[in-house]
Amino acid sequence: DAGVTQSPTHLIKTRGQHVTLRCSPISGHKSVSWYQQVLGQGPQFIFQYYEKEERGRGNFPDRFSARQFPNYSSELNVNALLLGDSALYLCASSLIADTRTDTQYFGPGTRLTVL
Amino acid sequence: SQQGEEDPQALSIQEGENATMNCSYKTSINNLQWYRQNSGRGLVHLILIRSNEREKHSGRLRVTLDTSKKSSSLLITASRAADTASYFCGGADGLTFGKGTHLIIQP
């Protein structure tokens, strides 16, 4: 079975632009979480979606938004890009919403560079 | 904070030696999970230890959990060059991570 997939792999944008990142979870997984990882830091939680509903939100500005589709794939949108948004964006899927008890499976990430 | 904090921040050892890294957390947990991340890639789940377990093994990995001290350790035995990576423990909510331990195995 395919693991979590993310697209694109790399992306270069300029300040002020908008970006959409995509994630397809493992088949059968209904929960998708998004993380931002700046170089040298651990992943920072952005959003969790389960059954198309937002289940959790990290400490990120409103420029960040996401949604989950009926097939459980997900998009992360970032508006008005800043240089500080340059990072590796990771998507993770799990069977259930309770990440305290269920294992998350991570995709390879999208490397976003903002110039 | 539900975040796990890994220690040390960096560790460099010779191939074949054992590597030990630690994780401390502040809130009570149901489980604690360890992940590995190779440079610039996604996290790979290594092992989950439940709050009622004290030790768990998986291949060359050994994880211990001390709920009274709110700490866990990950031991990698007989290290290999391929073990070079960053290692993270998942926080109590499963969504928060520390800065990780960057492990370098020197040939």
Coordinates of C-alpha atoms in Angstrom, one line a residue:
Chain A
D1 CA 0.0 0.0 0.0
A2 CA 1.2 3.5 -0.7
G3 CA 2.2 5.6 2.2
V4 CA 1.3 9.3 2.8
T5 CA 2.0 11.3 -0.3
Q6 CA 2.6 15.0 -0.6
S7 CA 2.8 17.4 -3.5
P8 CA 4.7 19.2 -4.7
T9 CA 8.1 18.1 -3.4
H10 CA 9.7 21.5 -3.6
L11 CA 8.2 24.9 -4.2
I12 CA 9.7 28.4 -4.5
K13 CA 7.5 31.4 -4.0
T14 CA 8.0 35.1 -3.5
R15 CA 6.8 37.2 -0.6
G16 CA 3.1 38.1 -0.7
Q17 CA 2.1 35.1 -2.8
H18 CA -0.2 32.3 -2.0
V19 CA 0.6 28.6 -1.8
T20 CA -1.4 25.4 -1.7
L21 CA 0.1 22.2 -0.5
R22 CA -1.6 18.8 -0.9
C23 CA -1.6 15.6 1.0
S24 CA -3.1 12.1 0.4
P25 CA -3.4 9.9 3.5
I26 CA -2.8 6.2 3.8
S27 CA -5.9 4.4 2.5
G28 CA -8.4 4.0 5.3
H29 CA -6.9 6.8 7.4
K30 CA -9.4 9.5 8.2
S31 CA -7.2 11.9 10.2
V32 CA -4.7 14.3 8.6
S33 CA -2.4 16.6 10.5
W34 CA -0.2 19.3 9.2
Y35 CA 3.2 20.4 10.6
Q36 CA 5.7 23.1 9.9
Q37 CA 9.4 22.3 10.5
V38 CA 11.9 25.1 10.3
L39 CA 15.5 24.1 9.9
G40 CA 17.0 22.8 13.1
Q41 CA 13.7 22.7 15.0
G42 CA 11.1 20.0 15.6
P43 CA 7.8 19.8 13.7
Q44 CA 5.3 22.4 14.9
F45 CA 1.6 21.4 14.8
I46 CA -0.6 23.5 12.5
F47 CA -3.9 21.7 12.0
Q48 CA -5.6 18.4 12.5
Y49 CA -8.6 17.3 10.4
Y50 CA -10.8 14.3 11.0
E51 CA -13.8 13.3 8.9
K52 CA -13.6 16.7 7.1
E53 CA -13.9 18.6 10.4
E54 CA -11.1 20.7 12.1
R55 CA -10.1 18.9 15.3
G56 CA -7.2 21.0 16.4
R57 CA -5.3 24.1 15.5
G58 CA -1.8 25.2 16.6
N59 CA -0.5 28.6 17.2
F60 CA -0.4 29.9 13.6
P61 CA -1.8 33.1 12.1
D62 CA -5.0 33.2 10.1
R63 CA -2.9 33.3 6.9
F64 CA -2.8 29.5 7.4
S65 CA -5.9 27.5 6.5
A66 CA -6.7 23.9 5.6
R67 CA -9.5 21.7 4.5
Q68 CA -10.1 18.0 4.1
F69 CA -12.1 16.5 1.2
P70 CA -14.6 13.6 1.2
N71 CA -11.8 11.2 0.1
Y72 CA -9.8 12.4 3.2
S73 CA -7.1 14.1 1.2
S74 CA -6.2 17.5 2.5
E75 CA -4.9 20.9 1.4
L76 CA -2.9 23.4 3.4
N77 CA -3.2 27.0 2.2
V78 CA -0.9 29.9 3.2
N79 CA -1.7 33.4 2.1
A80 CA 0.5 36.5 2.0
L81 CA 3.7 34.5 2.3
L82 CA 6.5 35.8 4.5
L83 CA 10.2 34.9 4.4
G84 CA 9.7 33.1 7.8
D85 CA 7.2 30.7 6.1
S86 CA 10.2 29.0 4.5
A87 CA 10.1 25.5 5.9
L88 CA 9.5 21.8 5.4
Y89 CA 5.7 21.2 5.6
L90 CA 4.8 17.7 6.8
C91 CA 1.5 15.9 6.5
A92 CA 0.7 12.9 8.8
S93 CA -2.2 10.6 8.7
S94 CA -3.7 8.3 11.3
L95 CA -6.7 5.9 11.5
I96 CA -8.5 7.8 14.3
A97 CA -8.5 11.3 15.6
D98 CA -6.9 10.5 19.0
T99 CA -3.2 11.1 18.4
R100 CA -2.4 10.3 22.0
T101 CA -3.1 6.6 21.3
D102 CA -2.8 6.2 17.5
T103 CA 0.4 6.2 15.5
Q104 CA 0.9 9.0 12.9
Y105 CA 2.4 8.2 9.6
F106 CA 4.3 11.1 7.9
G107 CA 4.7 12.0 4.3
P108 CA 8.0 13.0 2.8
G109 CA 7.1 16.7 3.1
T110 CA 7.0 19.7 0.8
R111 CA 10.0 22.1 1.0
L112 CA 8.8 25.6 0.6
T113 CA 11.2 28.4 0.0
V114 CA 10.0 32.0 0.1
L115 CA 12.2 34.6 -1.6
Chain B
S1 CA 3.3 22.2 27.9
Q2 CA 2.5 18.8 26.3
Q3 CA 5.8 18.9 24.4
G4 CA 8.4 16.3 24.8
E5 CA 12.0 17.6 25.2
E6 CA 14.8 15.5 23.9
D7 CA 18.3 15.4 25.4
P8 CA 21.1 15.7 24.3
Q9 CA 20.5 18.1 21.4
A10 CA 23.4 16.4 19.5
L11 CA 25.3 13.1 19.9
S12 CA 28.3 11.8 17.9
I13 CA 29.5 8.3 18.4
Q14 CA 31.6 5.7 16.6
E15 CA 29.9 3.0 14.5
G16 CA 29.2 0.0 16.7
E17 CA 28.8 1.9 19.9
N18 CA 25.5 2.3 21.7
A19 CA 23.5 5.5 21.6
T20 CA 21.2 6.7 24.3
M21 CA 18.9 9.7 24.1
N22 CA 16.3 10.9 26.6
C23 CA 12.9 12.5 26.5
S24 CA 11.3 14.4 29.3
Y25 CA 7.7 15.5 29.4
K26 CA 5.5 17.5 31.8
T27 CA 2.0 16.2 31.6
S28 CA 0.6 12.7 32.1
I29 CA 0.6 10.4 29.0
N30 CA -1.3 7.5 27.6
N31 CA 1.6 6.5 25.4
L32 CA 4.9 7.9 24.3
Q33 CA 6.1 7.5 20.8
W34 CA 9.6 7.8 19.2
Y35 CA 10.2 8.9 15.7
R36 CA 13.3 9.1 13.4
Q37 CA 13.9 11.7 10.7
N38 CA 16.5 11.5 8.1
S39 CA 17.8 14.8 6.8
G40 CA 15.0 16.8 5.1
R41 CA 12.5 13.9 5.0
G42 CA 9.4 12.9 6.9
L43 CA 9.3 11.4 10.3
V44 CA 9.3 7.6 10.6
H45 CA 7.6 6.0 13.5
L46 CA 9.9 3.8 15.5
I47 CA 8.2 2.5 18.6
L48 CA 5.2 3.2 20.9
I49 CA 5.4 2.5 24.6
R50 CA 2.2 2.6 26.7
S51 CA 2.0 4.2 30.1
N52 CA 1.7 0.8 31.8
E53 CA 4.8 -0.5 30.2
R54 CA 8.3 0.0 31.5
E55 CA 10.4 -1.3 28.7
K56 CA 9.9 -2.3 25.1
H57 CA 12.2 -3.7 22.4
S58 CA 12.2 -3.6 18.6
G59 CA 15.2 -5.0 16.9
R60 CA 18.2 -2.9 18.0
L61 CA 16.0 -0.4 19.8
R62 CA 15.2 -0.4 23.4
V63 CA 12.8 2.1 25.0
T64 CA 12.2 2.6 28.7
L65 CA 9.5 4.7 30.3
D66 CA 9.5 6.0 33.9
T67 CA 6.2 7.7 34.5
S68 CA 7.2 8.8 38.0
K69 CA 10.0 10.8 36.5
K70 CA 8.1 11.7 33.4
S71 CA 10.9 10.5 31.2
S72 CA 11.8 8.0 28.5
S73 CA 15.0 6.8 27.0
L74 CA 15.8 5.4 23.6
L75 CA 18.8 3.1 23.3
I76 CA 20.2 2.1 19.9
T77 CA 22.6 -0.8 20.2
A78 CA 25.4 -1.6 17.8
S79 CA 24.9 1.7 15.9
R80 CA 25.3 1.8 12.1
A81 CA 26.0 4.7 9.8
A82 CA 22.4 4.5 8.6
D83 CA 21.2 5.4 12.1
T84 CA 22.5 8.9 11.5
A85 CA 19.3 11.0 11.9
S86 CA 17.3 13.2 14.2
Y87 CA 15.2 11.4 16.8
F88 CA 12.0 12.9 18.3
C89 CA 9.7 11.8 21.1
G90 CA 6.0 12.7 20.6
G91 CA 4.4 14.8 23.4
A92 CA 1.5 13.8 25.5
D93 CA -1.0 14.9 22.9
G94 CA 0.9 13.1 20.1
L95 CA 1.0 16.4 18.2
T96 CA 3.9 18.3 19.8
F97 CA 7.6 17.6 19.4
G98 CA 10.8 19.0 20.9
K99 CA 13.8 20.0 18.9
G100 CA 15.0 16.4 18.8
T101 CA 18.4 14.7 19.3
H102 CA 20.7 14.8 16.2
L103 CA 22.6 11.6 16.2
I104 CA 25.8 11.2 14.1
I105 CA 27.4 7.8 13.6
Q106 CA 31.0 8.1 12.6
P107 CA 32.5 5.3 10.5

